[in-house]
Coordinates of C-alpha atoms in Angstrom, one line a residue:
Chain A
M1 CA -76.6 -14.9 -31.1
H2 CA -75.4 -16.3 -28.2
L3 CA -73.8 -19.5 -27.8
F4 CA -74.4 -23.0 -26.4
Y5 CA -71.5 -26.0 -25.5
T6 CA -74.1 -28.9 -25.8
P7 CA -71.6 -31.9 -26.2
D8 CA -74.5 -35.0 -25.7
I9 CA -76.7 -33.1 -28.5
T10 CA -77.8 -36.0 -30.0
G11 CA -81.1 -35.8 -32.5
D12 CA -83.4 -32.8 -33.3
T13 CA -83.8 -31.5 -30.2
Y14 CA -82.2 -30.8 -27.2
Q15 CA -82.7 -29.7 -23.1
L16 CA -80.4 -27.2 -21.9
N17 CA -79.0 -28.6 -18.0
E18 CA -80.5 -26.1 -15.4
E19 CA -77.9 -24.0 -14.9
E20 CA -78.0 -22.9 -18.4
S21 CA -82.0 -23.1 -18.1
R22 CA -81.9 -20.6 -16.5
H23 CA -79.0 -18.7 -17.5
C24 CA -80.9 -18.2 -20.5
S25 CA -84.5 -17.8 -19.1
K26 CA -83.1 -15.4 -16.4
V27 CA -80.2 -13.8 -17.6
L28 CA -79.9 -13.4 -21.7
R29 CA -84.1 -12.6 -20.8
L30 CA -84.9 -15.4 -24.4
V31 CA -88.5 -16.6 -24.7
E32 CA -90.0 -19.5 -27.2
G33 CA -89.1 -18.4 -31.2
D34 CA -85.4 -17.0 -30.6
R35 CA -82.8 -18.2 -31.7
V36 CA -79.8 -19.5 -30.5
Q37 CA -76.2 -21.0 -31.3
L38 CA -74.5 -24.5 -30.2
I39 CA -71.8 -26.7 -31.1
D40 CA -71.4 -30.1 -29.4
G41 CA -67.0 -29.7 -29.8
R42 CA -66.7 -33.0 -32.0
G43 CA -67.4 -30.7 -34.9
G44 CA -71.5 -30.1 -34.9
F45 CA -72.2 -26.9 -35.3
Y46 CA -75.6 -25.9 -35.0
T47 CA -78.4 -23.3 -35.2
A48 CA -81.7 -23.8 -33.1
E49 CA -85.1 -22.5 -31.8
I50 CA -86.4 -22.0 -28.4
T51 CA -89.7 -24.1 -28.0
D52 CA -90.0 -23.0 -24.2
A53 CA -88.5 -21.4 -22.4
H54 CA -89.2 -23.3 -18.8
P55 CA -86.3 -21.9 -16.3
K56 CA -84.9 -24.8 -15.8
R57 CA -85.4 -27.2 -18.8
T58 CA -85.7 -24.8 -21.7
V59 CA -85.6 -27.0 -24.7
L60 CA -84.5 -26.3 -28.1
K61 CA -85.5 -27.5 -31.7
I62 CA -82.5 -28.0 -34.1
T63 CA -83.3 -25.5 -37.2
E64 CA -80.2 -26.3 -39.4
H65 CA -77.1 -28.9 -38.6
Q66 CA -73.7 -28.5 -39.7
Q67 CA -70.9 -31.6 -40.2
E68 CA -67.2 -30.7 -40.0
Y69 CA -67.7 -27.3 -39.5
S70 CA -64.3 -25.4 -40.0
K71 CA -62.6 -28.6 -39.8
R72 CA -58.7 -28.5 -38.8
N73 CA -56.9 -29.3 -42.1
H74 CA -54.0 -31.2 -39.2
Y75 CA -53.1 -32.2 -36.0
L76 CA -51.4 -30.5 -33.2
H77 CA -50.6 -32.0 -29.5
I78 CA -48.6 -30.1 -27.8
A79 CA -46.9 -31.8 -24.4
V80 CA -46.2 -28.6 -22.0
A81 CA -45.0 -28.6 -18.5
P82 CA -47.9 -26.7 -16.7
T83 CA -46.3 -23.5 -14.9
K84 CA -45.9 -23.1 -11.6
N85 CA -48.3 -19.9 -11.6
I86 CA -51.1 -22.2 -13.1
D87 CA -52.9 -19.0 -14.7
R88 CA -49.7 -19.0 -17.1
F89 CA -51.6 -22.0 -18.2
E90 CA -54.3 -20.9 -18.1
W91 CA -53.8 -18.9 -20.5
F92 CA -51.5 -20.6 -23.3
L93 CA -55.1 -23.3 -22.9
E94 CA -57.1 -20.3 -23.8
K95 CA -54.8 -18.6 -26.4
S96 CA -53.9 -21.9 -27.7
T97 CA -57.2 -22.9 -27.8
E98 CA -58.2 -19.5 -30.1
I99 CA -55.1 -20.2 -32.3
G100 CA -56.0 -23.5 -33.1
I101 CA -55.1 -26.8 -31.4
D102 CA -56.4 -30.6 -30.5
E103 CA -55.0 -31.9 -28.4
I104 CA -53.0 -30.9 -24.9
T105 CA -51.3 -32.8 -22.1
P106 CA -50.0 -31.4 -19.4
L107 CA -46.2 -32.3 -19.4
I108 CA -44.2 -33.7 -15.8
C109 CA -40.9 -33.0 -15.6
E110 CA -37.6 -34.3 -13.1
R111 CA -37.3 -29.4 -13.6
S112 CA -41.2 -29.5 -13.2
E113 CA -41.8 -27.0 -9.7
R114 CA -45.9 -27.9 -10.0
K115 CA -46.6 -31.8 -10.1
D116 CA -50.2 -31.9 -10.6
V117 CA -53.6 -29.8 -12.2
K118 CA -57.2 -29.8 -11.9
I119 CA -58.4 -31.0 -15.1
E120 CA -61.8 -30.3 -14.9
R121 CA -61.3 -26.8 -13.9
L122 CA -58.7 -26.3 -17.4
N123 CA -61.6 -28.1 -19.1
K124 CA -64.0 -25.3 -18.5
I125 CA -61.5 -22.7 -20.0
I126 CA -60.5 -24.3 -23.1
T127 CA -64.9 -24.6 -23.6
S128 CA -65.2 -20.9 -22.3
A129 CA -62.5 -20.2 -25.3
V130 CA -64.0 -22.4 -27.6
K131 CA -67.7 -20.7 -27.4
Q132 CA -65.8 -17.6 -27.7
S133 CA -64.0 -18.3 -30.4
L134 CA -66.6 -20.1 -32.3
K135 CA -65.3 -23.7 -32.0
A136 CA -67.3 -27.1 -33.2
Y137 CA -64.1 -28.9 -31.7
H138 CA -63.0 -29.0 -28.6
P139 CA -59.3 -29.2 -27.5
K140 CA -58.7 -32.3 -26.0
L141 CA -57.1 -32.0 -22.3
N142 CA -55.4 -34.7 -21.0
E143 CA -55.0 -36.1 -17.7
A144 CA -50.8 -34.6 -16.1
C145 CA -48.2 -37.2 -17.2
S146 CA -45.0 -38.0 -16.8
F147 CA -42.5 -37.2 -19.3
K148 CA -41.0 -40.5 -19.1
N149 CA -44.3 -41.4 -19.6
F150 CA -45.4 -39.6 -22.4
L151 CA -42.9 -40.8 -24.1
D152 CA -43.8 -44.5 -24.5
K153 CA -46.9 -43.4 -26.1
P154 CA -47.3 -43.2 -29.8
A155 CA -46.7 -39.7 -31.5
K156 CA -45.9 -39.2 -35.3
E157 CA -43.8 -36.0 -36.3
K158 CA -41.8 -35.3 -33.0
F159 CA -41.0 -32.8 -31.9
I160 CA -39.1 -31.3 -28.5
A161 CA -38.2 -27.7 -28.2
H162 CA -36.0 -27.5 -26.0
C163 CA -33.5 -24.5 -24.3
M164 CA -29.8 -26.5 -24.7
E165 CA -27.3 -26.0 -26.9
G166 CA -26.5 -28.1 -30.7
D167 CA -27.6 -28.7 -33.8
K168 CA -31.7 -28.2 -34.1
S169 CA -34.0 -27.6 -36.8
T170 CA -36.6 -25.2 -37.3
L171 CA -40.7 -26.3 -37.8
S172 CA -40.4 -24.7 -40.7
D173 CA -38.0 -26.9 -42.2
K174 CA -38.6 -30.3 -41.0
I175 CA -43.4 -30.3 -41.0
K176 CA -45.5 -32.1 -43.3
K177 CA -47.6 -29.8 -44.2
H178 CA -51.6 -32.1 -43.0
G179 CA -49.5 -34.1 -40.9
E180 CA -50.1 -34.9 -37.2
Y181 CA -47.6 -33.5 -34.5
T182 CA -46.6 -33.8 -31.4
I183 CA -44.6 -30.8 -29.6
L184 CA -42.9 -31.1 -25.6
I185 CA -42.6 -27.4 -23.9
G186 CA -40.2 -28.2 -21.0
P187 CA -40.9 -26.4 -17.4
E188 CA -39.5 -22.8 -16.4
G189 CA -36.0 -25.1 -15.6
D190 CA -35.6 -26.3 -19.4
F191 CA -36.2 -30.1 -19.9
S192 CA -33.0 -31.9 -18.0
P193 CA -30.0 -33.6 -20.1
S194 CA -31.7 -36.5 -19.9
E195 CA -34.7 -35.9 -20.6
A196 CA -33.2 -34.6 -23.8
E197 CA -31.7 -37.7 -24.5
Q198 CA -34.4 -39.8 -23.9
A199 CA -36.4 -37.4 -26.3
L200 CA -33.6 -38.1 -28.6
L201 CA -33.6 -42.0 -28.4
K202 CA -37.5 -41.9 -29.3
E203 CA -36.9 -39.9 -32.8
Y204 CA -37.7 -36.2 -31.2
I205 CA -36.4 -33.9 -33.5
P206 CA -35.0 -31.2 -31.5
V207 CA -36.4 -28.0 -33.3
S208 CA -35.1 -24.3 -31.8
L209 CA -38.6 -21.8 -31.7
G210 CA -36.6 -18.5 -32.5
S211 CA -33.8 -16.6 -31.0
S212 CA -35.7 -14.9 -28.1
R213 CA -35.7 -16.7 -24.6
L214 CA -39.0 -17.9 -24.3
R215 CA -41.2 -18.3 -21.1
T216 CA -42.3 -22.4 -20.6
E217 CA -46.1 -21.3 -21.8
T218 CA -45.3 -17.8 -24.7
A219 CA -42.8 -21.4 -26.1
A220 CA -46.1 -24.1 -26.9
L221 CA -47.9 -20.6 -27.7
Q222 CA -45.1 -20.0 -30.5
A223 CA -45.0 -23.6 -31.4
C224 CA -48.8 -23.7 -32.1
F225 CA -49.3 -20.2 -34.2
E226 CA -45.9 -22.2 -36.4
I227 CA -47.2 -25.2 -36.7
N228 CA -50.8 -23.3 -37.1
F229 CA -49.5 -20.8 -40.0
L230 CA -47.0 -23.6 -41.3
N231 CA -50.6 -25.4 -42.5
R232 CA -52.6 -22.7 -43.8
Chain B
M1 CA -26.3 -13.9 -13.3
H2 CA -28.4 -11.1 -12.2
L3 CA -29.8 -8.4 -14.8
F4 CA -30.5 -4.8 -14.3
Y5 CA -32.3 -2.7 -16.3
T6 CA -30.0 0.6 -16.1
P7 CA -31.4 3.2 -19.2
D8 CA -29.3 6.3 -18.1
I9 CA -26.2 4.1 -18.0
T10 CA -23.8 6.2 -19.2
G11 CA -18.7 5.8 -18.7
D12 CA -17.7 2.8 -17.0
T13 CA -19.3 2.9 -13.7
Y14 CA -22.7 3.5 -12.4
Q15 CA -24.8 3.8 -9.3
L16 CA -28.0 2.0 -8.9
N17 CA -30.3 3.6 -7.8
E18 CA -31.9 2.9 -3.7
E19 CA -34.6 -0.1 -4.3
E20 CA -32.1 -1.7 -6.8
S21 CA -29.0 -1.2 -4.3
R22 CA -31.1 -2.6 -1.7
H23 CA -32.6 -5.1 -3.5
C24 CA -28.9 -5.8 -4.8
S25 CA -27.4 -5.8 -1.1
K26 CA -30.1 -7.1 1.2
V27 CA -32.7 -10.0 -1.4
L28 CA -29.9 -10.9 -3.6
R29 CA -27.4 -10.7 -1.2
L30 CA -24.9 -9.7 -3.7
V31 CA -21.0 -8.2 -2.8
E32 CA -18.0 -6.5 -4.0
G33 CA -17.3 -8.8 -6.6
D34 CA -19.7 -10.5 -7.0
R35 CA -20.6 -9.5 -10.7
V36 CA -23.8 -9.2 -13.0
Q37 CA -25.3 -8.0 -16.2
L38 CA -27.0 -4.7 -17.0
I39 CA -29.5 -3.8 -20.1
D40 CA -30.0 0.0 -21.7
G41 CA -32.6 -0.1 -23.7
R42 CA -31.0 0.8 -26.8
G43 CA -29.2 -2.3 -27.3
G44 CA -26.6 -2.2 -25.4
F45 CA -25.4 -4.7 -22.6
Y46 CA -23.1 -4.9 -20.6
T47 CA -21.2 -7.3 -16.9
A48 CA -20.5 -5.6 -14.4
E49 CA -18.9 -6.1 -11.0
I50 CA -20.0 -4.5 -7.8
T51 CA -17.3 -2.4 -6.7
D52 CA -19.3 -0.9 -3.8
A53 CA -22.3 -3.3 -2.5
H54 CA -23.7 -0.2 -0.5
P55 CA -27.3 -0.5 0.6
K56 CA -28.6 2.4 -1.0
R57 CA -25.8 3.2 -2.9
T58 CA -24.5 0.7 -4.9
V59 CA -21.6 1.2 -7.2
L60 CA -21.1 -1.3 -10.5
K61 CA -17.6 -0.8 -12.6
I62 CA -18.4 -2.4 -16.2
T63 CA -16.1 -5.2 -17.7
E64 CA -17.7 -6.0 -21.1
H65 CA -20.1 -3.6 -22.9
Q66 CA -21.6 -5.4 -26.5
Q67 CA -23.6 -2.9 -28.6
E68 CA -26.2 -3.4 -30.4
Y69 CA -26.6 -6.4 -28.8
S70 CA -29.6 -9.1 -30.8
K71 CA -30.7 -6.4 -32.8
R72 CA -34.0 -6.5 -34.3
N73 CA -33.8 -6.8 -38.2
H74 CA -37.4 -5.3 -39.1
Y75 CA -39.2 -2.4 -36.6
L76 CA -42.6 -3.9 -35.8
H77 CA -45.0 -1.1 -34.2
I78 CA -48.9 -2.1 -33.4
A79 CA -51.3 0.2 -32.4
V80 CA -54.1 -2.0 -31.0
A81 CA -57.0 -1.1 -28.1
P82 CA -56.7 -1.5 -25.1
T83 CA -59.4 -4.2 -24.1
K84 CA -62.2 -3.0 -21.6
N85 CA -60.1 -5.9 -19.1
I86 CA -56.6 -4.4 -18.7
D87 CA -55.0 -7.6 -18.3
R88 CA -55.3 -9.0 -21.5
F89 CA -53.6 -5.9 -23.2
E90 CA -51.4 -6.1 -19.9
W91 CA -50.6 -9.7 -20.8
F92 CA -50.2 -8.7 -25.1
L93 CA -47.9 -6.2 -23.1
E94 CA -45.5 -8.9 -21.9
K95 CA -45.4 -11.6 -24.7
S96 CA -45.3 -9.2 -27.6
T97 CA -42.2 -7.9 -25.7
E98 CA -41.2 -11.8 -25.3
I99 CA -41.6 -12.7 -28.5
G100 CA -40.4 -9.2 -30.3
I101 CA -42.3 -6.3 -30.7
D102 CA -40.3 -2.4 -31.0
E103 CA -43.2 0.1 -31.0
I104 CA -46.7 -0.4 -29.2
T105 CA -49.6 2.1 -29.5
P106 CA -53.1 2.0 -27.6
L107 CA -55.5 2.9 -29.8
I108 CA -58.8 4.4 -29.2
C109 CA -61.5 3.5 -31.5
E110 CA -64.6 4.4 -32.1
R111 CA -66.0 1.2 -30.1
S112 CA -63.4 1.0 -27.6
E113 CA -64.5 0.4 -24.3
R114 CA -61.6 1.7 -22.0
K115 CA -60.8 5.2 -23.0
D116 CA -57.3 5.4 -21.2
V117 CA -54.4 3.7 -19.4
K118 CA -52.2 4.2 -16.8
I119 CA -48.4 4.0 -19.4
E120 CA -46.9 4.3 -16.5
R121 CA -47.2 0.8 -15.0
L122 CA -47.4 -0.7 -18.3
N123 CA -44.0 0.2 -19.1
K124 CA -43.3 -1.7 -15.6
I125 CA -44.9 -4.4 -17.5
I126 CA -42.3 -3.9 -20.3
T127 CA -39.3 -3.6 -18.5
S128 CA -40.2 -6.8 -17.3
A129 CA -40.4 -8.9 -20.1
V130 CA -37.3 -6.8 -21.5
K131 CA -35.3 -8.2 -17.9
Q132 CA -36.9 -11.4 -18.0
S133 CA -36.8 -12.3 -21.8
L134 CA -33.1 -10.5 -21.7
K135 CA -33.8 -8.0 -24.3
A136 CA -30.9 -5.5 -24.7
Y137 CA -33.9 -2.7 -26.7
H138 CA -37.0 -1.9 -24.9
P139 CA -40.2 -1.6 -26.4
K140 CA -41.7 1.7 -27.7
L141 CA -45.0 2.5 -25.7
N142 CA -46.1 5.5 -26.7
E143 CA -49.4 7.6 -25.4
A144 CA -52.7 6.6 -26.9
C145 CA -54.1 8.3 -29.6
S146 CA -57.2 8.7 -30.9
F147 CA -58.5 6.7 -33.8
K148 CA -58.8 10.0 -36.2
N149 CA -54.2 11.2 -35.2
F150 CA -53.4 8.4 -35.3
L151 CA -53.9 7.9 -39.4
D152 CA -52.6 11.0 -39.7
K153 CA -48.9 9.9 -38.3
P154 CA -46.6 9.0 -40.8
A155 CA -45.8 5.0 -42.0
K156 CA -43.7 2.7 -44.1
E157 CA -45.6 -0.4 -44.3
K158 CA -49.1 0.3 -43.3
F159 CA -51.8 -3.0 -42.5
I160 CA -54.5 -3.2 -40.6
A161 CA -56.6 -6.3 -39.4
H162 CA -60.4 -5.7 -38.8
C163 CA -63.2 -8.3 -38.7
M164 CA -65.1 -7.2 -42.1
E165 CA -66.0 -8.9 -44.9
G166 CA -64.1 -7.7 -48.1
D167 CA -61.0 -8.1 -50.4
K168 CA -58.2 -8.8 -47.5
S169 CA -54.5 -10.0 -48.1
T170 CA -52.2 -12.0 -45.7
L171 CA -48.9 -10.8 -44.0
S172 CA -47.0 -13.2 -45.7
D173 CA -47.9 -11.3 -49.5
K174 CA -47.9 -8.2 -48.4
I175 CA -44.2 -7.6 -46.2
K176 CA -41.0 -7.0 -47.9
K177 CA -38.9 -8.0 -45.8
H178 CA -36.7 -6.4 -43.2
G179 CA -39.6 -3.9 -43.2
E180 CA -40.6 -1.2 -40.9
Y181 CA -44.2 -2.4 -40.4
T182 CA -47.3 -0.6 -38.9
I183 CA -50.6 -3.0 -37.6
L184 CA -53.7 -1.3 -36.2
I185 CA -55.9 -3.7 -34.2
G186 CA -59.3 -3.0 -33.3
P187 CA -61.5 -3.1 -30.0
E188 CA -63.6 -5.2 -28.6
G189 CA -66.1 -4.6 -31.1
D190 CA -64.0 -4.4 -34.3
F191 CA -63.6 -1.6 -35.7
S192 CA -66.3 0.4 -36.5
P193 CA -66.7 0.6 -41.1
S194 CA -65.9 4.6 -41.5
E195 CA -62.9 4.2 -39.8
A196 CA -62.2 1.1 -42.0
E197 CA -63.1 3.1 -44.7
Q198 CA -60.6 6.2 -43.2
A199 CA -57.3 3.6 -43.2
L200 CA -58.6 2.2 -46.6
L201 CA -57.7 6.4 -47.3
K202 CA -54.5 6.1 -46.1
E203 CA -53.5 3.6 -48.0
Y204 CA -53.2 1.1 -44.9
I205 CA -53.9 -2.4 -46.4
P206 CA -56.5 -4.6 -45.0
V207 CA -55.1 -7.7 -44.0
S208 CA -56.4 -11.1 -42.5
L209 CA -54.9 -12.8 -39.7
G210 CA -56.2 -16.0 -40.4
S211 CA -59.8 -18.3 -39.9
S212 CA -59.8 -18.0 -36.4
R213 CA -62.0 -15.7 -34.3
L214 CA -58.9 -14.0 -32.1
R215 CA -60.0 -11.4 -29.1
T216 CA -58.1 -8.5 -29.5
E217 CA -55.1 -9.1 -27.3
T218 CA -55.1 -12.6 -30.0
A219 CA -54.6 -10.4 -32.8
A220 CA -52.4 -8.4 -31.8
L221 CA -49.9 -11.6 -30.0
Q222 CA -51.2 -13.2 -33.5
A223 CA -49.9 -10.2 -36.0
C224 CA -46.5 -10.4 -33.4
F225 CA -46.1 -13.1 -34.7
E226 CA -46.3 -13.4 -37.6
I227 CA -44.1 -10.1 -38.6
N228 CA -41.2 -12.0 -36.4
F229 CA -41.9 -15.2 -38.2
L230 CA -41.7 -13.6 -41.8
N231 CA -38.4 -11.9 -40.9
R232 CA -36.9 -14.8 -39.8

């Protein structure tokens, strides 16, 4: 069944916007009586019937509705330095959405080669991954934030994955199941020693993501995988 | 230090080929006495010194040599249907090489939209990931193989990850640590019911990779993540 992302849904009918209406009638060639699925990005999963297949204002009537559809049993926030080649960051957004993530912050670090990102474009990538992988919850993408400012934000279980020498734990040793985790992943050139120190002062626990040398986006996905796996 | 992939290395000197010699002298501007690292893809990790920075025939003298450099403690073979959009398959090759994989077979299934792959090009992607992530072992990429023929090949711990209903285990329940694993991942449209049956008859164990609906390349990487994680 075709799926639409309808974050502004309320009540038991919904009107698709012009672009989606056109897509619905001209591309998918759906007609009155056809059924579609809707997700609102806040855990709502709906089945709806087309009551008016208008090419600009398609109207749907909700026939079934589930809340907290496949609700996650933990909360994962990854703050990761956007890669120089933005494709790699976009790839991380798509894959982490598929595997399971709740919040992402582009983290601007001392050694970041990329200092800005286009949030709207990146959000579109997340939305299409949400639809493709049938997630009723839309991960939250924050505006880019400097490392220093990010450390001042409140967080519960806090971890930093840097590549420097020193005592490191693993996520499996340290996390409580079903927790709220925040994990910092550095840029191509890693965090600076001073950033690692500042994080330590803010009680971020240094963790290792295994023995392989991973690219930024791979490390971020490895962390995402581990947290989801450990919460199964 | 700069790294070269030298699969044909023997003895205690090595001559870079014309392309690498040019790269070494013209791009990296290395000169006599400079040191470089070499990997042979079979576990050999070398440090070498440039004795002749000839722009077409650069000669290196091996100064240090380790065998079985970061040898893996298990063997992972993933047979996965190449994706319609080859970028996604190439992405899987890069990421699985970073995370850790030993052998890959492009698997041609009943519902495969892509029936052929360019092995040489794909191998180049693996090689650059090998260099980037400093792996002394080069994953083996096999020629594409039909599902039916692949099932006839001998394998030890055998798993198939399909999306159909039915009893499924997880890799964590079923694998022996430090084993030799073969995992089948299907195409965009999943394996056909008959393929799932044939695999069962050949004693492939159906496994679930979690509750998320994953794309082909994400499922293959998830399997790669799980096997490496469970063998830590």
